[in-house]
Coordinates of C-alpha atoms and ligand atoms in Angstrom, one line a residue:
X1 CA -0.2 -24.8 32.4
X2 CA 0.5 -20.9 32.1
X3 CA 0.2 -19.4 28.9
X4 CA 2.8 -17.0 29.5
X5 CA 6.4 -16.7 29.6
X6 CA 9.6 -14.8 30.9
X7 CA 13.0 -14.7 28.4
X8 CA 10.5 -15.7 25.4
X9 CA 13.0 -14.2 22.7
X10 CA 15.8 -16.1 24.4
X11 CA 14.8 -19.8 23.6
X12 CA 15.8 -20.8 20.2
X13 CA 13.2 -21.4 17.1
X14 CA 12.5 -24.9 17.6
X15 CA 12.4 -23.9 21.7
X16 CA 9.7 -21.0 20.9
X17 CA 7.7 -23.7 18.6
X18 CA 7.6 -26.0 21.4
X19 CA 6.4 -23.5 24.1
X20 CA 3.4 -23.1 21.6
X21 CA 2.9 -26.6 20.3
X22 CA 2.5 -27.8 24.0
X23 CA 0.5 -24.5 25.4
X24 CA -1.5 -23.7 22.9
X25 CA -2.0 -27.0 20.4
X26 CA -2.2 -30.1 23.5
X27 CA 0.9 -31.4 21.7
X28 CA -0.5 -31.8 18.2
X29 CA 2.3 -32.8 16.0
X30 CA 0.3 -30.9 13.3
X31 CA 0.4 -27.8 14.0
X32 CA 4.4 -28.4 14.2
X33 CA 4.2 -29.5 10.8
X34 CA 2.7 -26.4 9.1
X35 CA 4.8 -24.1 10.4
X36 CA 8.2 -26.2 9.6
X37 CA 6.3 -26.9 6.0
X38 CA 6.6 -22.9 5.3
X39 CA 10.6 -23.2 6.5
X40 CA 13.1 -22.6 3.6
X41 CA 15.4 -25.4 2.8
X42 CA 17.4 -22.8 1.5
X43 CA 19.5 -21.6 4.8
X44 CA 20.8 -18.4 3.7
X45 CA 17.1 -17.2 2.8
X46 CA 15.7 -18.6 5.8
X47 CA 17.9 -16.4 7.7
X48 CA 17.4 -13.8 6.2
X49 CA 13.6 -14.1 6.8
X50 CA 14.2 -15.0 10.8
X51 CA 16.3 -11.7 11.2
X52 CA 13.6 -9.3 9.5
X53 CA 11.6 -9.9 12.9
X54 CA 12.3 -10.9 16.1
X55 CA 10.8 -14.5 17.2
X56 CA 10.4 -15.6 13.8
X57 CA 8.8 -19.0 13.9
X58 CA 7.8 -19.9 10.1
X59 CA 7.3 -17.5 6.8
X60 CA 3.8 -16.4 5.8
X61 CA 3.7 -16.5 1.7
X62 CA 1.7 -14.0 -0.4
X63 CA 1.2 -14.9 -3.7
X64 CA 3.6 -13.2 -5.8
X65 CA 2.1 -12.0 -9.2
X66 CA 2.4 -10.1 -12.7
X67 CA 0.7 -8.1 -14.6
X68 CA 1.7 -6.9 -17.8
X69 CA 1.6 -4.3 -20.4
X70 CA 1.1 -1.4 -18.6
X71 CA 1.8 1.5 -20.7
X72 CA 3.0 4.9 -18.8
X73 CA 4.3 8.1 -20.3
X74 CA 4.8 5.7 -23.2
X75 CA 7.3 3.0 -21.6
X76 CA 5.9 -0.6 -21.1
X77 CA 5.7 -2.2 -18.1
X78 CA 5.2 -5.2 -16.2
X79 CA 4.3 -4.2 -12.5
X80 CA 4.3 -7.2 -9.5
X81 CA 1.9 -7.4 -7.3
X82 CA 1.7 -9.6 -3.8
X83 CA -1.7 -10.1 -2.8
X84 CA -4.1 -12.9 -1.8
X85 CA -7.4 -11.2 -3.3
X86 CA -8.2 -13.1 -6.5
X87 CA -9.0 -10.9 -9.3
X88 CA -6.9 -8.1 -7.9
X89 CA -3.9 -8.8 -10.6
X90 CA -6.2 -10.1 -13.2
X91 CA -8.1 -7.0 -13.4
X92 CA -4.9 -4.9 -13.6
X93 CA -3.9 -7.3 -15.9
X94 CA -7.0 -6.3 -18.2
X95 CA -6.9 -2.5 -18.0
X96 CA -3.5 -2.7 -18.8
X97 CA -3.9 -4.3 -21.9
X98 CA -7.1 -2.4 -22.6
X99 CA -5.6 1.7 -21.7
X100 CA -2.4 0.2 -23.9
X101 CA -4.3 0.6 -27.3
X102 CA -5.7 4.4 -25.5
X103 CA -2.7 6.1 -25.4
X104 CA -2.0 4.3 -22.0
X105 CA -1.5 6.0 -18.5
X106 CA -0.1 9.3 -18.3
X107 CA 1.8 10.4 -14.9
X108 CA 3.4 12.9 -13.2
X109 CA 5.0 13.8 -9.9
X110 CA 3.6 16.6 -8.3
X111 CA 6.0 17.0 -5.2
X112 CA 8.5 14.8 -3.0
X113 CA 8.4 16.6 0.4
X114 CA 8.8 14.3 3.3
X115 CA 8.1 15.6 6.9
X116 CA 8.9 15.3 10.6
X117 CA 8.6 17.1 13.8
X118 CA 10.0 18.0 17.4
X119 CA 7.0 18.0 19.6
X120 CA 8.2 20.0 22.4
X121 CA 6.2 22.2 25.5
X122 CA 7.3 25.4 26.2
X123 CA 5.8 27.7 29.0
X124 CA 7.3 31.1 28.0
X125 CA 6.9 34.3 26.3
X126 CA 6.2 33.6 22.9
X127 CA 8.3 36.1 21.3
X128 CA 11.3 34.4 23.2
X129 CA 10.6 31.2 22.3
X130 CA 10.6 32.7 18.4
X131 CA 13.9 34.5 19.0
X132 CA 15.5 31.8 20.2
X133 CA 14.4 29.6 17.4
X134 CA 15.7 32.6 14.8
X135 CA 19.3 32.5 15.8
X136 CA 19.5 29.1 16.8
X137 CA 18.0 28.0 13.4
X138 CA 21.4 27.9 11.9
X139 CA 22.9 25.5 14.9
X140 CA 20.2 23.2 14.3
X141 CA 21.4 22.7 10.8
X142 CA 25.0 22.6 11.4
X143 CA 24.1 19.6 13.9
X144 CA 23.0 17.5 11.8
X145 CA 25.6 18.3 9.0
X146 CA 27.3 14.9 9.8
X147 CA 24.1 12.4 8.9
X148 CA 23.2 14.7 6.1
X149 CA 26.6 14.8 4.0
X150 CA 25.8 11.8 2.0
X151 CA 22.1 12.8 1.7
X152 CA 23.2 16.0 0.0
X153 CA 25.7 14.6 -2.1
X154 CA 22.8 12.9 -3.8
X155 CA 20.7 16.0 -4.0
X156 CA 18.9 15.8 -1.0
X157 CA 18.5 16.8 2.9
X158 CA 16.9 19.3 4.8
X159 CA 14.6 21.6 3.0
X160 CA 13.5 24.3 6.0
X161 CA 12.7 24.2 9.8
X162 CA 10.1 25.9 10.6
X163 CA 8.8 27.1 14.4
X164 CA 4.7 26.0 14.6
X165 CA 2.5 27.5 17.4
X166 CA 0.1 25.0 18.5
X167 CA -0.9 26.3 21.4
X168 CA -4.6 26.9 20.5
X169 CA -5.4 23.4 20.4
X170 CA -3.3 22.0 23.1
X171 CA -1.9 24.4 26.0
X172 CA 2.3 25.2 26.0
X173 CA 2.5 22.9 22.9
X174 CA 4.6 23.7 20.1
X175 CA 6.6 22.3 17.2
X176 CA 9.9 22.0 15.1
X177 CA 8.5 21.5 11.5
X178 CA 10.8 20.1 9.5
X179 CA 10.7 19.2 5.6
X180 CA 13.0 17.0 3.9
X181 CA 13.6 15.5 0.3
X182 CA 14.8 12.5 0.6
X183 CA 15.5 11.6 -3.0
X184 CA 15.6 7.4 -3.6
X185 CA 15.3 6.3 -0.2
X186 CA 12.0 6.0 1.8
X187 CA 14.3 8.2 4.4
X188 CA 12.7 7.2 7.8
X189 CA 15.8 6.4 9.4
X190 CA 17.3 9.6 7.8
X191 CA 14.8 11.9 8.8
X192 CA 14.4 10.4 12.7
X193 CA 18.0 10.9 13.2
X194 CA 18.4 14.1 12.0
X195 CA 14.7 14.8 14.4
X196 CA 16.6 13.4 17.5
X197 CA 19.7 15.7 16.5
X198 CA 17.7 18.9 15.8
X199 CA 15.9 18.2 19.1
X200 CA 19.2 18.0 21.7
X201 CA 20.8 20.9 19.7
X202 CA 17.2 23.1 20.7
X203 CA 16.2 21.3 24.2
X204 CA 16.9 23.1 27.1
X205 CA 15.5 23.8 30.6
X206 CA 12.9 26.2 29.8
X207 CA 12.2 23.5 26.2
X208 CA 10.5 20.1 27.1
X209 CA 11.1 17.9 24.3
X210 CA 8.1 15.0 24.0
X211 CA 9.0 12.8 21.3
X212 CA 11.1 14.1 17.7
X213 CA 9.8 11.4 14.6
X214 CA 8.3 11.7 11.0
X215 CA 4.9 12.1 10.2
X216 CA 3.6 9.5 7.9
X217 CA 1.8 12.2 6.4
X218 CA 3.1 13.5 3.3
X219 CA 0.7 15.3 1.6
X220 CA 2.9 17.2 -0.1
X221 CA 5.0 13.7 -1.8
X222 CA 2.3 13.9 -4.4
X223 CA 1.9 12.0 -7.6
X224 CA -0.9 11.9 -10.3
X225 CA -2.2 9.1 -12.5
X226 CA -4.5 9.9 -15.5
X227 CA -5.9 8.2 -18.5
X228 CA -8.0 9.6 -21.4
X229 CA -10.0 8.5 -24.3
X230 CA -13.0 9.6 -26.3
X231 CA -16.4 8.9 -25.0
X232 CA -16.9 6.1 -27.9
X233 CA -13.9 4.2 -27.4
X234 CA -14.8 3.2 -23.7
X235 CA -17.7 1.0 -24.2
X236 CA -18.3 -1.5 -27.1
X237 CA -21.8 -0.4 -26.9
X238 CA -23.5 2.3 -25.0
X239 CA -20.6 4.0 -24.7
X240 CA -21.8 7.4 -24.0
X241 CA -24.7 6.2 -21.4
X242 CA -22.1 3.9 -19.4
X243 CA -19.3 6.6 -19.5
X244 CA -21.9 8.8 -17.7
X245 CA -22.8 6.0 -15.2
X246 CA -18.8 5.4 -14.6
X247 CA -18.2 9.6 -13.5
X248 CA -21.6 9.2 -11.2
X249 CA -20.0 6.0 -9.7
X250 CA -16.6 8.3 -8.8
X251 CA -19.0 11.4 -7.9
X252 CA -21.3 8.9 -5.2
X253 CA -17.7 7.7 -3.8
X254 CA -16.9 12.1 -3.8
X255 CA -19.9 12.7 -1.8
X256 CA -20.7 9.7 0.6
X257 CA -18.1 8.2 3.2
X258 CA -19.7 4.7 3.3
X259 CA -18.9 4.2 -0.6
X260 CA -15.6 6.2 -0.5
X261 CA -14.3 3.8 2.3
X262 CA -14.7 1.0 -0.7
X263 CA -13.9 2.6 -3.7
X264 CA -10.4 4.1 -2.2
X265 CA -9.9 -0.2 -0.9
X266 CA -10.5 -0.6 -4.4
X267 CA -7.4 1.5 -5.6
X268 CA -5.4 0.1 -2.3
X269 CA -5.9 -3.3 -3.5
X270 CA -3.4 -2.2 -6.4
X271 CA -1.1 0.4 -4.4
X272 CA 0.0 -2.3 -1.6
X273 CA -0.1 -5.6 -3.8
X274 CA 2.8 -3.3 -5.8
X275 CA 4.4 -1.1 -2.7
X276 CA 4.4 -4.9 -1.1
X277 CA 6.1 -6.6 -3.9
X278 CA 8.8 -3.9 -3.8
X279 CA 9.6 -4.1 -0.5
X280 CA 8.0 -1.0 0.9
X281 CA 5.9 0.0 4.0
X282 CA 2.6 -0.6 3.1
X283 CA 1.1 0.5 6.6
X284 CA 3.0 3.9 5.8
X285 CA 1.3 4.4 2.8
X286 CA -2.1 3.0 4.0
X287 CA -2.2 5.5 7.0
X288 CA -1.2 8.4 4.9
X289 CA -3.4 7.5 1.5
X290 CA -6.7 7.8 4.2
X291 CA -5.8 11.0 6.2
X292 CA -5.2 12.7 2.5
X293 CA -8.7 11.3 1.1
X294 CA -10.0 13.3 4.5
X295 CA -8.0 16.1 4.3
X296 CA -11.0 18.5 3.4
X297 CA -13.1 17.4 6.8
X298 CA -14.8 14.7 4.7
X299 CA -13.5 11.5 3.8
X300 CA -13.7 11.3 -0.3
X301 CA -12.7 9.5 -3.0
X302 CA -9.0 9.5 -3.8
X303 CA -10.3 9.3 -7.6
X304 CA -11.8 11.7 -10.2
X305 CA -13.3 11.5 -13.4
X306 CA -15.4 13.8 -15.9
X307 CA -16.8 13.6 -19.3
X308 CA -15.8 17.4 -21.3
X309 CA -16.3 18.2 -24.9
X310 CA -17.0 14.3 -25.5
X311 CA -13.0 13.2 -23.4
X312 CA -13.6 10.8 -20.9
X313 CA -10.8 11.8 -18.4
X314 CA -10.2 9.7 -15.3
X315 CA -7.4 10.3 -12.5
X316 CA -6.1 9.7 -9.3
X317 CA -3.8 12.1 -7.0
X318 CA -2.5 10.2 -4.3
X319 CA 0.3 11.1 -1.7
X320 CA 3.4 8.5 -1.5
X321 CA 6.3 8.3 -0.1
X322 CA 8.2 5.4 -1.2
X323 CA 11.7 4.2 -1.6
X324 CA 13.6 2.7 -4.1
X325 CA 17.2 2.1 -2.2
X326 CA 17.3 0.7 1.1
X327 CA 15.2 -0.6 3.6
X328 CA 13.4 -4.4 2.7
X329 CA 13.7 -3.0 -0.8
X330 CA 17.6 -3.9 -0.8
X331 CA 17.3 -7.3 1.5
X332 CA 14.6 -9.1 -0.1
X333 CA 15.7 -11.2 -3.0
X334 CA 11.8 -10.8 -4.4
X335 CA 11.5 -7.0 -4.0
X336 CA 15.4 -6.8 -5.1
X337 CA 13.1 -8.8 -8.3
X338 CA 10.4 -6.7 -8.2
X339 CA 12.9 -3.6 -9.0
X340 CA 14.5 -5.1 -11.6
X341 CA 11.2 -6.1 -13.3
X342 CA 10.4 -2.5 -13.1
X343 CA 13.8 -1.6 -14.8
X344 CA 15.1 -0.3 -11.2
X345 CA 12.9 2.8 -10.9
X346 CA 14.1 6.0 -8.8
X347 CA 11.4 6.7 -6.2
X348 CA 9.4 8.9 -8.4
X349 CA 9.1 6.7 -11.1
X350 CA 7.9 4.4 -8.7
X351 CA 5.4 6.7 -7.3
X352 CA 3.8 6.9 -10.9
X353 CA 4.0 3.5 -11.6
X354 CA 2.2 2.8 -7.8
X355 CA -0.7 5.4 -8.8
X356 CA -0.9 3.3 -12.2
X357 CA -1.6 0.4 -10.5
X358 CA -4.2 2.4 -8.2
X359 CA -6.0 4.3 -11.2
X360 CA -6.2 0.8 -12.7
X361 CA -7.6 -1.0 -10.1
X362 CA -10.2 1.6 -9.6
X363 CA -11.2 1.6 -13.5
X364 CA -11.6 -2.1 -13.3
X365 CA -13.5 -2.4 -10.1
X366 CA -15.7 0.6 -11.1
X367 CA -16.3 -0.6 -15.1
X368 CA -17.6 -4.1 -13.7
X369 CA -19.9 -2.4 -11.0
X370 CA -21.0 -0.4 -13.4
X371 CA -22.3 -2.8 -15.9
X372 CA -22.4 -6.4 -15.2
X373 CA -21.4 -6.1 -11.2
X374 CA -18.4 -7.2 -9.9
X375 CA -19.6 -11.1 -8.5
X376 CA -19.8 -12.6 -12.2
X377 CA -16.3 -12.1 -11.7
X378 CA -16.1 -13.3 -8.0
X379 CA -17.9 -16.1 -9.1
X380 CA -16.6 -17.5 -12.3
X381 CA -13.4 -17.4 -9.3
X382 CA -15.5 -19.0 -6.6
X383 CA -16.5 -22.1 -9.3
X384 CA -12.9 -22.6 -10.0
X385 CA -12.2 -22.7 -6.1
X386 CA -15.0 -25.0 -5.6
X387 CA -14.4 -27.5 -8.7
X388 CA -10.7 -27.2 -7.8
X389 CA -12.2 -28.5 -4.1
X390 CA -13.8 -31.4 -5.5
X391 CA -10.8 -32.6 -7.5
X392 CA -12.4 -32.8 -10.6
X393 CA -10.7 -34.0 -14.3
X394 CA -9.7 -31.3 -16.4
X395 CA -12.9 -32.5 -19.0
X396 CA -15.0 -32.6 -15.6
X397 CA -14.1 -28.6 -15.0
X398 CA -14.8 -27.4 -18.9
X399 CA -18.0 -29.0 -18.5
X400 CA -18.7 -27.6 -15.4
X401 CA -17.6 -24.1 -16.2
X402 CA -20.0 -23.9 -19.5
X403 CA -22.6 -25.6 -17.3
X404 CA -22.4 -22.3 -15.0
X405 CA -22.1 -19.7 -17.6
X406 CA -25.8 -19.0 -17.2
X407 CA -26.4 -20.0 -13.9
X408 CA -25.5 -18.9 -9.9
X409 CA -22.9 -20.7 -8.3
X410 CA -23.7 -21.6 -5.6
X411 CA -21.3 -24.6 -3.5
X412 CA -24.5 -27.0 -3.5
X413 CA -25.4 -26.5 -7.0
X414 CA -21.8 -27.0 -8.3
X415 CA -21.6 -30.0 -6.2
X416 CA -24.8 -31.1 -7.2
X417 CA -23.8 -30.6 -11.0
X418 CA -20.1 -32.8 -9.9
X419 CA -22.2 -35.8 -8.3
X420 CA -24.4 -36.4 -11.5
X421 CA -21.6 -36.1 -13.5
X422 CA -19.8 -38.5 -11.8
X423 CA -22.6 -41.0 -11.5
X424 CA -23.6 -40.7 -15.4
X425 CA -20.1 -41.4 -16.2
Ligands
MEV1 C1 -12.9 -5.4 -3.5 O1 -11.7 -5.8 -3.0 C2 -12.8 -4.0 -4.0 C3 -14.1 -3.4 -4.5 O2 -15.1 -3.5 -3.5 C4 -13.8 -1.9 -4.8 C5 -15.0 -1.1 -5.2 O3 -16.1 -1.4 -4.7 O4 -14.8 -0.1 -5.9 C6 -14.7 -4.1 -5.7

């Protein structure tokens, strides 16, 4: 049987799951059954999900959670989070409550400038192509006047077009730089049209347009996430030794690639669980958060910290672009929740709230490698999993979980510890 197919997207769902269940399953009514078991009996939601996509066949569930009391510049909040790492929401969970009796997080938005670019060839005289570009500049404004009107009205559009020379690294190749602010919304569609306007309005035969789309790269849609304390109040005790250890932690992940890769997952694993649970583009911001930590020629830490005149400070500055209208964000009944919970932020309050739920991440992942390394955690998780495996009574799982307070976990010695349990009972 061939395993491929012409008119795929025309068949209907239950056609498509057929196609598969017979090609690629020898029939097995099973693997029918969990997709169907991920369907929505609610119609108007199931839908919904089939349109996001095209050849939707089931929905694939995150686990949708909370984490309260974040404080930031002195407003409380509860921030969701869709992940499937455990620990992820219970650490942010944690700092929040612990940084809400420190003052909380402070943060700020640096910039909101959003970028794209006509990539065009040009063969020319230089000082033609720049002439051309000055009293055409105007034109290229008034062209896309049309899908900026409503933009503006709400205090936004194009900032400047600029003219870039890139000739010295590829040959005839040149650029239309544009900025944008692109207030609430994440803007992609906004800023592509107006590209592919700008680009007709300056193409002609001498100008060889390529391609006219955003850059994900926003380095300049900046926000930053700090929190503070004195030395003493960090630690119950030792305070001042494991404050020290914590800034040589962030200083290693400054100064070595292999640990920056995992310290900057570390403050991902609370960016996308939150720019998921609002409904925005989490590959977006993953691209972009990575090219910034290598912006210097190195790749770095995304995070800072230092110990002056006895202040722990610790902070993040992180580049996202984000919206808050539009987009998923507006069609998902759980990021359309997700909003709400947040007390409908505009974009920038978002942005701080995101780097929150960064900074936080990284204090928590950092305070436990620190000190008592991050797999008593993992495992106190992994015995749950594994007694939750074994189907074990509720008296059963206390037991167990004392039992292992001082002990590794490890699946034979929990099951071990089950069977004589079981047998003695
Ligand atoms: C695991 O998902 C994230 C950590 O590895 C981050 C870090 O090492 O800083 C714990």
């Amino acid at each position: 049987m061939s395993k491929t197919i012409n008119g795929f997207s025309k068949l209907t769902k239950i056609e498509k799951i057929d196609w598969l269940i017979e090609n690629f399953f020898e029939g097995d009514k099973k693997a029918r059954k969990i997709l169907s078991q991920y369907w929505n009996d609610n119609k108007i939601i199931q839908d919904l999900h089939d349109d996001f996509i095209e050849n939707t066949i089931s929905n694939y569930y995150l686990p949708f959670g909370i984490a309260p009391n974040f404080l930031i510049n002195g407003v409380d909040y509860t921030i969701p989070m869709a992940i499937e790492e455990s620990s992820v929401v219970a650490a942010a969970s944690l700092v929040a409550k612990f940084w809400s009796t420190r003052g909380g997080f402070k943060a700020e938005v640096i910039s909101t400038v959003k970028i794209g670019q006509v990539h065009f060839m040009f063969e020319g005289n230089k000082a033609e192509l720049q002439n051309y570009f000055n009293t055409k500049k105007k034109d290229l404004l008034k062209a896309t006047e049309s899908i900026t009107k409503n933009m503006r009205k709400r205090g936004g559009g194009i900032l400047d077009i600029e003219l870039r020379d890139k000739t010295k690294d590829l040959q005839n190749y040149y650029q239309l730089h544009v900025t944008f602010e692109t207030v609430d919304s994440m803007g992609a569609n906004f800023i592509n049209s107006c590209l592919e306007a700008i680009a007709s309005e300056f193409e002609k035969e001498t100008i060889r347009v390529i391609m006219s789309i955003l850059s994900n790269y926003v380095p300049e849609c900046l926000v930053r996430a700090e929190i503070s304390c004195n030395v003493e109040n960090l630690y119950a005790d030792n305070s001042e030794f494991l404050a020290q250890k914590f800034v040589e932690a962030v200083q290693i992940a400054n100064i070595e690639p292999y640990r920056a890769v995992t310290h900057n997952k570390g403050i991902m694993n609370g960016i996308d669980a939150v720019v998921i649970a609002t409904g925005n583009d989490f590959r977006a911001i993953e691209s972009c958060v990575h090219a910034y930590a290598a912006k210097n020629g190195r790749y770095k830490s995304l995070s800072n910290a230092t110990i002056e005149k006895g202040i722990f400070k610790f902070w993040i500055e992180i580049p996202l672009a984000l919206g808050t209208v539009g987009g998923l964000t507006s069609l998902h009944p759980l990021s359309k929740f997700s909003m709400q919970l947040l007390g409908n932020p505009t974009a920038k309050e978002l942005m701080q709230i995101i780097a929150v739920a960064g900074l936080a991440q990284n204090f928590a992942a950092l305070r436990a490698l620190t000190t008592t390394g991050i797999q008593k955690g993992h495992m106190k998780m992994h015995l749950t999993n594994i007694i939750k495996g074994l189907g074990a009574s509720e008296t059963h799982k206390k037991f167990l979980i004392k039992y292992f307070e001082n002990k590794t976990v490890t699946h034979n010695a929990v099951v071990e510890a089950y069977n004589k349990l079981v047998e003695n009972r």
